[in-house]
Short mmCIF file of C-alpha atoms and ligand atoms in Angstrom, two decimals:
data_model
loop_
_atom_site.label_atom_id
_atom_site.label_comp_id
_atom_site.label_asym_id
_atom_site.label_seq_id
_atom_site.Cartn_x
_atom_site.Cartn_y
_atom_site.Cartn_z
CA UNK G 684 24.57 11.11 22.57
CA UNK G 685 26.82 8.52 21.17
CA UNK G 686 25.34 8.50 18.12
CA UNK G 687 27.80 9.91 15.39
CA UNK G 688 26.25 10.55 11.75
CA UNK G 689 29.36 12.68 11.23
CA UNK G 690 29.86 14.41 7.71
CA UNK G 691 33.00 15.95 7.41
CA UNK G 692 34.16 19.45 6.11
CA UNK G 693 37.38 20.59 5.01
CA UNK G 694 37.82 24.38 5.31
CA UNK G 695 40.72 25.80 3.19
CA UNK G 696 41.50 29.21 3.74
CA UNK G 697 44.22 31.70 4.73
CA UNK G 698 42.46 33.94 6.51
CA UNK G 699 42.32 32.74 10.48
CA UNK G 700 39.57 35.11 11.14
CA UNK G 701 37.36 33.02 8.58
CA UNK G 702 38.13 29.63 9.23
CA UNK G 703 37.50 29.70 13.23
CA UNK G 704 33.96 31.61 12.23
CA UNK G 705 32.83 28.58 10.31
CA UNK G 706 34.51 26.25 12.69
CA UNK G 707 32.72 27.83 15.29
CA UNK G 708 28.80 27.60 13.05
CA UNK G 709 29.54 23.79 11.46
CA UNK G 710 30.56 21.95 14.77
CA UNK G 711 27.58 23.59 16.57
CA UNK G 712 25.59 21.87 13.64
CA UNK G 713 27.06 18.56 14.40
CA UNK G 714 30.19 18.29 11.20
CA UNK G 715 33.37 17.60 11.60
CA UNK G 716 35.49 20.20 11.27
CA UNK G 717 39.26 20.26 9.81
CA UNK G 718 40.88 23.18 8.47
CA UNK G 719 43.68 24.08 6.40
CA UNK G 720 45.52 27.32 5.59
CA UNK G 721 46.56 26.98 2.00
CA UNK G 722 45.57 25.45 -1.43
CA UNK G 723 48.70 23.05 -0.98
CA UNK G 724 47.64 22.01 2.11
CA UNK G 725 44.03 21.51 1.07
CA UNK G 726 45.05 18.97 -1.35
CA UNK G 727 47.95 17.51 0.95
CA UNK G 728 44.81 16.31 2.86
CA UNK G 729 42.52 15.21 0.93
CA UNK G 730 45.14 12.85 -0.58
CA UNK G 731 46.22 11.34 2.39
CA UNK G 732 42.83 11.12 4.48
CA UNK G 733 39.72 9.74 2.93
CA UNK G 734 36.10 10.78 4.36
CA UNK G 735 35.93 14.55 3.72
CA UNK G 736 32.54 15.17 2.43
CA UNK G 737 33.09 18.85 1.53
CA UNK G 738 35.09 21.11 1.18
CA UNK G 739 34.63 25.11 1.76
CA UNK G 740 38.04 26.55 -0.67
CA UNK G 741 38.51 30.21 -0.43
CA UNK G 742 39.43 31.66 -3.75
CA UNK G 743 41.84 34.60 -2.73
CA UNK G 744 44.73 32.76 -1.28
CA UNK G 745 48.22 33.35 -1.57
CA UNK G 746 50.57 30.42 -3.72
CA UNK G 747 47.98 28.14 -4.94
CA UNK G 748 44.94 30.39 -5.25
CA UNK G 749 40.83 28.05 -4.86
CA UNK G 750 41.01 28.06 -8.77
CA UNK G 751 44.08 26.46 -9.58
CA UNK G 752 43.78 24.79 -6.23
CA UNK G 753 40.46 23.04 -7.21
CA UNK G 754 41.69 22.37 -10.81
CA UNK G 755 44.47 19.89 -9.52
CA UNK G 756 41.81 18.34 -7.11
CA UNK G 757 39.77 17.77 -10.42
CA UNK G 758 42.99 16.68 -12.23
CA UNK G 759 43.69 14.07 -9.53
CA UNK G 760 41.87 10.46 -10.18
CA UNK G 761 41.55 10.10 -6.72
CA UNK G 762 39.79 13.14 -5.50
CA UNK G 763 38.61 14.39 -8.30
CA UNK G 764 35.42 14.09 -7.23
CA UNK G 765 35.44 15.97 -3.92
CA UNK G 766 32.08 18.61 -3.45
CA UNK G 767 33.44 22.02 -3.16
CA UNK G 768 31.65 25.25 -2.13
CA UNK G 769 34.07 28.49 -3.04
CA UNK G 770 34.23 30.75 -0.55
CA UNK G 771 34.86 34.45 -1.63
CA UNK G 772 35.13 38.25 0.00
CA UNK G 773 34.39 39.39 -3.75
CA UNK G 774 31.94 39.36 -6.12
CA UNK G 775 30.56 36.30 -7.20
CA UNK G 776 30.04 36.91 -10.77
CA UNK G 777 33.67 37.10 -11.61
CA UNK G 778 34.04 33.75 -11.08
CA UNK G 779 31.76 32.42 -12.88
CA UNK G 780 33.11 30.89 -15.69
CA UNK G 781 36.07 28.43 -13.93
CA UNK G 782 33.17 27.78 -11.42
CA UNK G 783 30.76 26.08 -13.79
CA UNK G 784 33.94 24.43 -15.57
CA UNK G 785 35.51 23.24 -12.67
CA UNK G 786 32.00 21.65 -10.96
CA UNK G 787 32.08 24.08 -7.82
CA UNK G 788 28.32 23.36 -6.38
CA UNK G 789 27.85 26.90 -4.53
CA UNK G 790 29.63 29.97 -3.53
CA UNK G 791 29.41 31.78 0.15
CA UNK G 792 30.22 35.12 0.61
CA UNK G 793 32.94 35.76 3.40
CA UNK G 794 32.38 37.29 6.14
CA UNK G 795 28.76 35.81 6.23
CA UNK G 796 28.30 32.47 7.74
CA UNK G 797 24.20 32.27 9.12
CA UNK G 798 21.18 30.03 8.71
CA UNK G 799 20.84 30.61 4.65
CA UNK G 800 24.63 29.26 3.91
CA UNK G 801 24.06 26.26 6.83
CA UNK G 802 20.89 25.38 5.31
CA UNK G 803 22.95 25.06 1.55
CA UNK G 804 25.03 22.91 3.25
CA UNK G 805 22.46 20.96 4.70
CA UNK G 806 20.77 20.34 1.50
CA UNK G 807 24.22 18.91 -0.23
CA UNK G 808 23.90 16.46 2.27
CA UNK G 809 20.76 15.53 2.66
CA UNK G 810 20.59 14.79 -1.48
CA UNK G 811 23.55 12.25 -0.62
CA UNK G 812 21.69 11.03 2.65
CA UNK G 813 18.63 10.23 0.02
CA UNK G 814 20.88 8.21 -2.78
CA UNK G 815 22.70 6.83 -0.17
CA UNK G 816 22.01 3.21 1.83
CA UNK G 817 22.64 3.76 5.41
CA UNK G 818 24.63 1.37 7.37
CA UNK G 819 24.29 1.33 11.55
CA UNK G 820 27.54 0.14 13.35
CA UNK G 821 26.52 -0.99 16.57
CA UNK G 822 29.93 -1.58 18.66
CA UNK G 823 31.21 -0.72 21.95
CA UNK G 824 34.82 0.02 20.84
CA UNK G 825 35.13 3.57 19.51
CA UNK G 826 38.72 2.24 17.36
CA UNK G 827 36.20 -0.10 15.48
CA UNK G 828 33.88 2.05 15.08
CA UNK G 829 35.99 5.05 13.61
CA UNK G 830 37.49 2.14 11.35
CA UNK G 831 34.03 1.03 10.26
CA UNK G 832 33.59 4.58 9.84
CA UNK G 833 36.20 5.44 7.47
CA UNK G 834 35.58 1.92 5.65
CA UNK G 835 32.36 2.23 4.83
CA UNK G 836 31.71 6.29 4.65
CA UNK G 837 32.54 6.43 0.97
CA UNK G 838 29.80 4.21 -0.12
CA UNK G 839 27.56 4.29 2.55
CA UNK G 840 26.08 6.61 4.76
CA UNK G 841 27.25 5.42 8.44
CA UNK G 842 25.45 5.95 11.53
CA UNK G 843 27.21 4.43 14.47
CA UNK G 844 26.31 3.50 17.92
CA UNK G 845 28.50 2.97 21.31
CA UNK G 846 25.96 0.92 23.25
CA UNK G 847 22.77 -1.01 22.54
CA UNK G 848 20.69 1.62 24.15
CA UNK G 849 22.00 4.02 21.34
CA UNK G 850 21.20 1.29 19.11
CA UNK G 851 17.94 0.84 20.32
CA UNK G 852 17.13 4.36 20.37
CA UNK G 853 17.98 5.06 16.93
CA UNK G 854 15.85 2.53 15.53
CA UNK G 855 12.91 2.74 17.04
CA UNK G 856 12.92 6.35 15.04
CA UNK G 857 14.83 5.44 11.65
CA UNK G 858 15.11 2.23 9.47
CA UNK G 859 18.54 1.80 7.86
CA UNK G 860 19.75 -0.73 5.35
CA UNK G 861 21.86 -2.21 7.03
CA UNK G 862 22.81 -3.42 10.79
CA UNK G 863 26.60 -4.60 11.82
CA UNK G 864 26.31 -6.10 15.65
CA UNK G 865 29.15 -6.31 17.40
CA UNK G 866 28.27 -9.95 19.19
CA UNK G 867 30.33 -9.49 22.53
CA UNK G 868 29.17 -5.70 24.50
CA UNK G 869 28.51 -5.06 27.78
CA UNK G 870 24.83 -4.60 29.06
CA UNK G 871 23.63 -6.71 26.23
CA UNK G 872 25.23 -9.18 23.89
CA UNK G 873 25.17 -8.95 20.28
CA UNK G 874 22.18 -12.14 20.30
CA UNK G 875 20.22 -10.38 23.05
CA UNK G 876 19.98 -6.91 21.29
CA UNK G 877 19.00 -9.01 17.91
CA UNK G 878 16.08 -9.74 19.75
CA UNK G 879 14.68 -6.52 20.72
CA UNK G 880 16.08 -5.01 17.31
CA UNK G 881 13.42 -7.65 15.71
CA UNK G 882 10.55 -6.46 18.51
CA UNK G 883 10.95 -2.88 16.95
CA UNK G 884 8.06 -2.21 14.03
CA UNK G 885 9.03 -2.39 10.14
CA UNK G 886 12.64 -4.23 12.27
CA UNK G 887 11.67 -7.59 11.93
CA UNK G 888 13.44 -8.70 8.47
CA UNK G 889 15.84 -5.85 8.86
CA UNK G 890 19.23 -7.02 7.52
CA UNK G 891 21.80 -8.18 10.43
CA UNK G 892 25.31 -8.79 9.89
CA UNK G 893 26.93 -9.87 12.97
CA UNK G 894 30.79 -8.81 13.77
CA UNK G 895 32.86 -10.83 16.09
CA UNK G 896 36.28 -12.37 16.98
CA UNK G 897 34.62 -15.19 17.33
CA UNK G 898 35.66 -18.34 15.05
CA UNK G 899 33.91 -21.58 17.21
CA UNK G 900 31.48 -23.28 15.09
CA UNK G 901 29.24 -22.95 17.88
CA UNK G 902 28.69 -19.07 17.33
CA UNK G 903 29.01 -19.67 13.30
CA UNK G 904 26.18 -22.37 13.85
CA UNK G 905 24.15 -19.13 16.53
CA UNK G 906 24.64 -16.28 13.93
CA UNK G 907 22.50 -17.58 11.79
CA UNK G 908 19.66 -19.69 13.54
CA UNK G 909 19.38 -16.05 15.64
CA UNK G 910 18.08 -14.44 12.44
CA UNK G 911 21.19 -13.07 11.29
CA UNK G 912 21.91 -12.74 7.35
CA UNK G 913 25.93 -12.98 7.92
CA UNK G 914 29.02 -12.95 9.88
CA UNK G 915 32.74 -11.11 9.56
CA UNK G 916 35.11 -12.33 11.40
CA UNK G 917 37.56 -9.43 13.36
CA UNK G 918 40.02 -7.68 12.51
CA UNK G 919 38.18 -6.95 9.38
CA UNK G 920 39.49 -7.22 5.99
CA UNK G 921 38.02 -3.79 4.51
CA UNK G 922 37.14 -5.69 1.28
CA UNK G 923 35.39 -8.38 2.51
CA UNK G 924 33.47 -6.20 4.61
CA UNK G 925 32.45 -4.16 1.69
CA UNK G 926 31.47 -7.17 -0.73
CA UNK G 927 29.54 -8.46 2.00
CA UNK G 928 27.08 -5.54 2.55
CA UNK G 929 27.16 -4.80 -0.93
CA UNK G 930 25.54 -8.57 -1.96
CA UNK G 931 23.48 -8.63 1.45
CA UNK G 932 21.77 -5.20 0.41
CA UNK G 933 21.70 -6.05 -3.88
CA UNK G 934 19.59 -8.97 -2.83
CA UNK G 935 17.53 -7.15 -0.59
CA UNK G 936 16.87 -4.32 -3.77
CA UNK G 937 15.98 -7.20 -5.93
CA UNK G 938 13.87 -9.22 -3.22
CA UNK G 939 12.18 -5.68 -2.64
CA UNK G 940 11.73 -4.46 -6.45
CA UNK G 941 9.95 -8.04 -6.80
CA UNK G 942 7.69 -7.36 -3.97
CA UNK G 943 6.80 -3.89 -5.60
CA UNK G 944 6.32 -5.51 -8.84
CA UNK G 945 4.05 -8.37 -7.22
CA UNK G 946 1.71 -5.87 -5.73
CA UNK G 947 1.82 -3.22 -9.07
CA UNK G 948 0.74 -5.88 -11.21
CA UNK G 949 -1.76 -7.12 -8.93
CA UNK G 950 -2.94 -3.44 -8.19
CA UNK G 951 -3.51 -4.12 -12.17
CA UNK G 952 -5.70 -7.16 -11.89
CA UNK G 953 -7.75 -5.69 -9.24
CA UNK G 954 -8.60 -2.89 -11.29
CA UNK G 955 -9.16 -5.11 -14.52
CA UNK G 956 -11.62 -7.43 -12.20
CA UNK G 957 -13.41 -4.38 -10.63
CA UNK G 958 -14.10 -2.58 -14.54
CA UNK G 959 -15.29 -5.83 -15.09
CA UNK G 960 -17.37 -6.23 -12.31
CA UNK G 961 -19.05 -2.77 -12.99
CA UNK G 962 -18.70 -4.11 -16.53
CA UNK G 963 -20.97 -7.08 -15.85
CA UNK G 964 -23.45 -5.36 -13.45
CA UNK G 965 -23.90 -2.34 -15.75
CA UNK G 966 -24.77 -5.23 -18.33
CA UNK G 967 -27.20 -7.08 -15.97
CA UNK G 968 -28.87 -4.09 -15.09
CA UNK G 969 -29.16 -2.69 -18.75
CA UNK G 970 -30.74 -6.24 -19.36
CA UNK G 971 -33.13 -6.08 -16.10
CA UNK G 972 -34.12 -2.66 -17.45
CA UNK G 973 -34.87 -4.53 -20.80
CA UNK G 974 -37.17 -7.45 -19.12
CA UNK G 975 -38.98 -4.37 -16.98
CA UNK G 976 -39.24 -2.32 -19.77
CA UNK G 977 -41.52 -4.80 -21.20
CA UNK G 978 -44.22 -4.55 -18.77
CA UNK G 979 -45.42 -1.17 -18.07
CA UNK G 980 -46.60 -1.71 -15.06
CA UNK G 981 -43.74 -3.44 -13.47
CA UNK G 982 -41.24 -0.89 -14.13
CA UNK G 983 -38.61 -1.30 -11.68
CA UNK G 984 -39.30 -4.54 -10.57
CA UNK G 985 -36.17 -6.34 -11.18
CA UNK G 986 -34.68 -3.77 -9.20
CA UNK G 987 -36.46 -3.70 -5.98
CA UNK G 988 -36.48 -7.52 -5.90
CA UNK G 989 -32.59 -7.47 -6.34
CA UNK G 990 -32.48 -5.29 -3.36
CA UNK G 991 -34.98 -6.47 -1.04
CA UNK G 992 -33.24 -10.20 -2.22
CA UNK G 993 -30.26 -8.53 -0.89
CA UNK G 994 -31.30 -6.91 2.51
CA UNK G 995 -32.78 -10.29 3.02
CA UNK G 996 -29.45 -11.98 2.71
CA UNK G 997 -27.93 -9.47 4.90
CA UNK G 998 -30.34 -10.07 7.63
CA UNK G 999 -30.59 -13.81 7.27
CA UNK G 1000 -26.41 -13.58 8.32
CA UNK G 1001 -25.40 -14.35 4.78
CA UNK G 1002 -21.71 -13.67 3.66
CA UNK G 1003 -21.59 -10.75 1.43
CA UNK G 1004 -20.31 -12.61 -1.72
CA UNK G 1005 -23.66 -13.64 -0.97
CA UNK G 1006 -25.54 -10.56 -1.02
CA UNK G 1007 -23.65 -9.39 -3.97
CA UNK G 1008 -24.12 -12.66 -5.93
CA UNK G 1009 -28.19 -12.42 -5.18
CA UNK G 1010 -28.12 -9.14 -5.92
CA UNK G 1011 -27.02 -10.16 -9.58
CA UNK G 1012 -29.14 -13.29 -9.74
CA UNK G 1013 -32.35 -11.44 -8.83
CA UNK G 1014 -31.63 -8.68 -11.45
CA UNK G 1015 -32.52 -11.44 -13.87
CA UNK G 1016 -35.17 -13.75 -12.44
CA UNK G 1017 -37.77 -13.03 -14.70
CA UNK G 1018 -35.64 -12.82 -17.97
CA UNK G 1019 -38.16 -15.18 -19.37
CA UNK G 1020 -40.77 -12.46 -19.63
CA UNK G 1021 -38.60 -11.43 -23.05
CA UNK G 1022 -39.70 -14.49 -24.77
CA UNK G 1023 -43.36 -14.00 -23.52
CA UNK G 1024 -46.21 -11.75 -26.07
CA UNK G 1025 -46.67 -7.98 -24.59
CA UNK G 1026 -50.24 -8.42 -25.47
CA UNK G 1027 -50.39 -11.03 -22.58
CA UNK G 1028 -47.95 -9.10 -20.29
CA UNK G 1029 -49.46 -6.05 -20.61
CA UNK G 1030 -53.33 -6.75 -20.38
CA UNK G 1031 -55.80 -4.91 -18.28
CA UNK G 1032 -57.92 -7.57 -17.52
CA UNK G 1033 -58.28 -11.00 -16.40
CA UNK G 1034 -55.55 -12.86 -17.69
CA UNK G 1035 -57.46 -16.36 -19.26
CA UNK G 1036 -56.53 -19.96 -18.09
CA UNK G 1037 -53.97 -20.34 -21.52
CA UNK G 1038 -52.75 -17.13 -21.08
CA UNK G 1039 -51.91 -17.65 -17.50
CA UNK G 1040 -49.83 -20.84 -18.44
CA UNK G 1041 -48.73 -18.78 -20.86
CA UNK G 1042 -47.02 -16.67 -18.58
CA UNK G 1043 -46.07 -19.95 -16.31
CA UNK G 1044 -43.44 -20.60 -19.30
CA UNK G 1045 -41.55 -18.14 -18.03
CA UNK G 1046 -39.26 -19.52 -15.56
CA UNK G 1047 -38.43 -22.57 -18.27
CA UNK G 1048 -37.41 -19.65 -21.23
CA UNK G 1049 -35.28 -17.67 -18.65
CA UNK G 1050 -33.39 -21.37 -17.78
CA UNK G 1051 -32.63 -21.41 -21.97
CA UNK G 1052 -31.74 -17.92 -21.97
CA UNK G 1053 -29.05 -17.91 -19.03
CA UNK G 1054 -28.36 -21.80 -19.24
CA UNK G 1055 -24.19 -20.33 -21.13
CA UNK G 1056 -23.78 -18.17 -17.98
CA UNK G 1057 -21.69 -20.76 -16.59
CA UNK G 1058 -19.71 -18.86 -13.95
CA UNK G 1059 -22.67 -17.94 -11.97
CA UNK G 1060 -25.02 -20.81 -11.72
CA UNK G 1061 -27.40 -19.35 -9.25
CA UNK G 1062 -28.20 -16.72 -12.12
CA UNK G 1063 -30.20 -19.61 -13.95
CA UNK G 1064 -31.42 -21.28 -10.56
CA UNK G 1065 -33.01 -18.03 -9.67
CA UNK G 1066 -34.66 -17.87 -12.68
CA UNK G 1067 -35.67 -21.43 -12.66
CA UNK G 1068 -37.17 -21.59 -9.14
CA UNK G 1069 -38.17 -18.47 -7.78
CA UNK G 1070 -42.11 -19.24 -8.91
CA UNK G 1071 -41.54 -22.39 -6.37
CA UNK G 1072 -43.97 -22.83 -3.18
CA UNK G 1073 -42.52 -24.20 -0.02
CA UNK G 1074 -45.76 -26.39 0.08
CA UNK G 1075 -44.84 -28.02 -3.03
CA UNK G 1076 -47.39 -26.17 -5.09
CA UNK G 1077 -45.57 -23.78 -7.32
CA UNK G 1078 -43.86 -24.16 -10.74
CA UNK G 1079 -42.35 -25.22 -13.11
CA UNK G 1080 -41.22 -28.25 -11.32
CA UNK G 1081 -43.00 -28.20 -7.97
CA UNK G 1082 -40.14 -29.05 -5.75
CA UNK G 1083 -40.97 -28.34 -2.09
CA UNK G 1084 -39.22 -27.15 1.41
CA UNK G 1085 -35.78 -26.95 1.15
CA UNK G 1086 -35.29 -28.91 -2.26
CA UNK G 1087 -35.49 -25.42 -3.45
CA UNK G 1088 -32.61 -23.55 -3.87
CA UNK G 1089 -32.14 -21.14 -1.24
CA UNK G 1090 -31.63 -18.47 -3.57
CA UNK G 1091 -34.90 -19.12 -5.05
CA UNK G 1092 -36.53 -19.40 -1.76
CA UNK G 1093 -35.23 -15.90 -0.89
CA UNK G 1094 -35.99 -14.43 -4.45
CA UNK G 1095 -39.25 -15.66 -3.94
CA UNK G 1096 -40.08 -13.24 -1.05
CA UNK G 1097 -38.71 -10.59 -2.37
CA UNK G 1098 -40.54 -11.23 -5.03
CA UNK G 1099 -44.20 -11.45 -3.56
CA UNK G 1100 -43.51 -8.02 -1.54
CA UNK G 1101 -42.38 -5.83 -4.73
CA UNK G 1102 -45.77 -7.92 -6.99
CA UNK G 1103 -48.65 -6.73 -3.84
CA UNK G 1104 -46.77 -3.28 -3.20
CA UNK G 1105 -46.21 -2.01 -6.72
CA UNK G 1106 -49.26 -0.66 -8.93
CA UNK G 1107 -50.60 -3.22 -11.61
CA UNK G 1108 -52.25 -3.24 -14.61
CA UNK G 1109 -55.20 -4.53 -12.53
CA UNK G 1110 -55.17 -3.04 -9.43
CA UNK G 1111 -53.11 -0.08 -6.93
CA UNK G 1112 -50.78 -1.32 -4.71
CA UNK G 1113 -52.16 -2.87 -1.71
CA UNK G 1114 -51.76 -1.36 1.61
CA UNK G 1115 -49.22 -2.87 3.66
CA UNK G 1116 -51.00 -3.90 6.78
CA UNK G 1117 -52.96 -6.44 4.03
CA UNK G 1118 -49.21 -7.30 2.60
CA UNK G 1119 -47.95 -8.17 6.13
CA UNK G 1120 -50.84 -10.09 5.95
CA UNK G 1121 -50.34 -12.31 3.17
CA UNK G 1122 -46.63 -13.07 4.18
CA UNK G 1123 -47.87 -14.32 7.29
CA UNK G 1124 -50.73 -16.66 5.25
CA UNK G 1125 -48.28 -17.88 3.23
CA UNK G 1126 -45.29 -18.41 5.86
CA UNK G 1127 -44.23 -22.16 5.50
CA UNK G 1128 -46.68 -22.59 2.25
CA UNK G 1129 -45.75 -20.21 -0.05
CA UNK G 1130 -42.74 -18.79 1.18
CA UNK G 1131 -39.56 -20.57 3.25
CA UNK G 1132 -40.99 -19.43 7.23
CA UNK G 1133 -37.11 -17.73 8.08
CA UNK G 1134 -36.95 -15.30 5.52
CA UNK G 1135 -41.01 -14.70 5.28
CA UNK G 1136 -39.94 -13.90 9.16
CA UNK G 1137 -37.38 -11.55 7.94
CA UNK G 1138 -39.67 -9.58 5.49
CA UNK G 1139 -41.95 -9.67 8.47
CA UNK G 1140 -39.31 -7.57 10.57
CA UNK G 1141 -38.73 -5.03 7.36
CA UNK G 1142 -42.10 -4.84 7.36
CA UNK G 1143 -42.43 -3.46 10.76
CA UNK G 1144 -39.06 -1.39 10.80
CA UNK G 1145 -41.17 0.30 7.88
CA UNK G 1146 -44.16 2.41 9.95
CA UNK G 1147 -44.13 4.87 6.85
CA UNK G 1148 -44.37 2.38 4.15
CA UNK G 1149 -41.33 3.62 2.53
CA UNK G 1150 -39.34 0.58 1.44
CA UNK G 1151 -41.29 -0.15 -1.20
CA UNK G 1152 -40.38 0.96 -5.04
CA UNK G 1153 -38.37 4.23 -3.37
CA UNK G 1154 -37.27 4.80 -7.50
CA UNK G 1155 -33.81 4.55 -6.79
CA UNK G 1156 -33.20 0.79 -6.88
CA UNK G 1157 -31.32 0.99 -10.27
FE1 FE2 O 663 -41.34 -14.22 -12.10
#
C-alpha cells in the first residue's frame, strides 16, 4: 500500500539490545522508526529534523542521562514541546517527581515492549489524530510527497497517496479536510480523478486544492470551473502552502459552524411549533370536552365526529394538513351549543317548534364565538355550515351542492353517523343496518354523494359495529 500516515518515533537509548526490540514492535505497527544512542544525540536530532512525533528517552544513560536530557529539550523554544515517554529498567516511582515537572506523558518498563505499551502509544496518537485536520496529498512523485510531508506534518495530520487508485481507495473509507491533487499523473490526471473524488458519498463539496507546474491561464481558468477551491503553483513556497490550507479550511469551520447553528436553532423552532401544536389541540379538546360536557347524552361527540371527519379525509385522498386541520375544525363544530339553555339541550322529550329553532341558533353563536380565530378559518366555517343540506334545505343559510364548504360537507357526515349511532336523550342508538340506511336516503340531499359513499364503505368494513363511540376518541 502506498498509503503513508507515517508518525514518527525517536528512540533514545544506550542500550542496543533495547532499541532494536522496539524497532523491531513499532515498524511492524506501521511508525517510523529512528534511533539514537545518547541524550546528546537525541537532541542533536530533534534540532535539526522536524516531524518526530515522539520520542521513547531512556533514563539511565551515560553523559546526558533522560532527565537532564529532556530538561534541555524543554529548555529549547524550538522543541520544547516534543511528547516523550521515559523508558526505564527501574522502578517507576523514583522518578516521579522530574516526570510530572518536566511533562513526560508515560513511562515503559524496559525489557517489556507488548500490546499494553503499543496500545499507550496508540492512544497518544490517536488524541492528536482527533484535534488534528487531516490533509491527503495525492501525487505521483514520492520527493513531493515526503516534502509535503514534512511541510505540513506539524500542523496537520498528512495522509499521502502515490497514485489515484490509492487516492480513490482511501476515500471511499475516510473523509479528510483537505485534498492537494497533483494535476499532471499517470493513469489519471489531476481533472479526471476530481471527478470520481466528487462521485464518492459525503465527497462532493470536499475541499480541492490543485498542485501543478502549470502557469497557462488556460489551466488557472480549468482549476476552478472543475470544482476546485485553489491552486499552488510548483516548487512550493512552504508558506504559501500553509496560509492557503489554513484560510481554505477556517472558512470551511465557519461555513460549517453556521450550518450547525442553522439547523440547532431550527431544531428550536420545531420544538416551540410542536409544544404549541399540542398546546393548541390540548386547548381545543379541553374546549370540545366543555361543549360535550353540556349535553349528557352526547358525551363524546365532538370527538368521534373529529375522527370519523378525519378518516373521511383520509379516504377521500385528502393531504394530511388536511386531515389534521379537520380534525381541529370538527373538535369545535358545535361550540354554539355553549350559548344554548341546558334545559333545552338536555330534555327528554319532544323538543317544541321554538325550542327547536332554538337549538337552530347554534351554528350562528359558534360563527361569533370562533369569528378571532383568524389563522384557521375553516374552524368557524365548520361551525357555520356543517347543519347545511346538499339539497339546499339545511341551515342557517341554506346554501346548496358544492357552495358549501367542503369541510362542512364532510363534517356533516360525520356528523349524522356519530347523532343515529350514539344513545340520546330520546332514544338508543339505532342499529346500523337502519344507519346505512339513512346515508343512502340522504346521499345527494342531505349529505355531499362522495363522502356519504365513503361512510358507506366504513360502514361495511365495520361487520361488528365497532367504529362507533369506541371511548377512546379523546
Ligand atoms: Fe351541530
Amino acid at each position: 500500500m502506498a498509503l503513508l500516515q507515517s508518525k514518527t518515533i525517536l528512540i533514545a537509548d544506550d542500550d542496543q539490545m533495547s532499541r532494536k526490540l522496539a524497532e523491531f514492535v513499532l515498524k511492524k505497527d506501521g511508525y517510523n522508526v529512528l534511533s539514537v544512542e545518547s541524550g546528546e544525540a537525541c537532541i542533536d536530532y530533534l534540532k535539526n529534523r522536524s516531524g518526530v512525533d515522539l520520542v521513547l528517552l531512556d533514563i539511565e544513560m551515560p553523559q546526558l542521562n533522560g532527565i537532564e536530557t529532556l530538561e534541555m529539550i524543554r529548555a529549547d523554544k524550538s522543541i520544547a514541546h516534543t511528547k516523550v515517554f521515559f523508558l526505564t529498567a527501574n522502578e517507576f516511582s523514583k522518578y516521579e517527581e522530574p516526570s510530572k515537572r518536566l511533562g513526560v506523558l508515560d513511562f515503559i518498563s524496559k525489557p517489556m515492549f507488548g500490546p499494553e505499551i503499543q496500545e499507550r502509544i496508540k492512544a497518544v496518537f490517536a488524541n492528536d489524530t482527533a484535534a488534528k485536520d487531516t490533509v491527503l496529498v495525492i501525487d505521483d512523485d514520492r520527493m513531493n510527497l515526503k516534502f509535503a510531508e514534512h511541510m505540513l506534518s506539524p500542523t496537520y495530520n498528512v495522509v499521502t497517496a502515490l497514485s489515484y487508485k490509492d487516492a480513490l481507495d482511501y476515500l471511499s473509507k475516510e473523509l479528510p479536510s483537505l485534498v492537494l491533487l497533483d494535476l499532471h499523473m499517470p493513469g489519471m490526471n489531476g481533472f479526471e480523478l476530481l471527478a470520481e473524488i466528487r462521485k464518492i458519498r459525503n465527497c462532493h463539496d470536499l475541499p480541492v486544492i490543485f498542485l501543478t507546474a502549470d502557469s497557462d491561464r488556460e489551466t488557472e481558468i480549468r482549476v476552478f470551473r472543475e470544482g476546485a477551491l485553489d491552486y499552488i503553483q510548483k516548487p512550493f513556497v512552504p508558506e504559501v502552502v500553509l496560509e492557503r490550507i489554513k484560510r481554505i479550511l477556517t472558512l470551511r469551520k465557519l461555513q460549517t459552524s453556521l450550518e450547525s447553528e442553522v439547523e440547532r436553532r431550527t431544531a428550536e423552532l420545531e420544538e416551540s411549533r410542536r409544544k404549541l401544536e399540542i398546546l393548541s389541540l390540548q386547548v381545543v379538546k379541553t374546549l370540545a370536552s366543555a361543549i360535550d360536557a353540556k349535553d349528557r347524552y352526547t358525551n363524546g361527540h365532538s370527538s368521534r365526529v373529529a375522527k370519523y371527519s378525519k378518516e373521511i379525509s383520509l379516504r377521500a385522498g385528502k393531504p394530511i394538513e388536511f386531515q389534521d386541520e379537520i380534525y381541529f375544525v370538527a373538535l369545535l363544530h358545535d361550540i354554539g351549543k355553549i350559548g344554548i339553555p341546558d334545559h333545552i339541550l338536555n330534555k327528554n322529550s319532544k323538543l317544541t317548534d321554538d325550542e327547536y329553532e332554538t337549538i337552530k341558533q347554534h351554528p350562528s353563536i359558534g360563527v361569533e364565538i370562533l369569528k378571532n380565530i383568524t389563522e384557521m378559518p375553516n374552524i368557524e366555517i365548520g361551525a357555520h355550515y356543517h347543519h347545511e343540506r346538499f339539497d339546499g334545505k339545511g341551515y342557517p343559510e341554506g346554501l346548496a351542492g358544492y357552495e358549501i364548504p367542503e369541510v362542512a360537507r364532510i363534517i356533516a357526515v360525520a356528523d349524522a353517523y356519530d347523532a343515529m349511532t350514539s344513545r340520546r336523550s330520546y332514544r338508543a342508538a339505532l342499529p346500523q343496518n337502519v344507519v346505512r340506511d339513512e346515508i343512502v336516503k340522504g346521499k345527494g340531499l342531505q349529505f355531499d354523494p362522495d363522502f356519504a359513499d365513503i361512510m358507506l364503505t366504513m360502514i361495511d368494513e365495520d361487520p361488528r359495529y365497532e367504529m362507533r363511540d369506541d371511548g377512546q376518541a379523546l
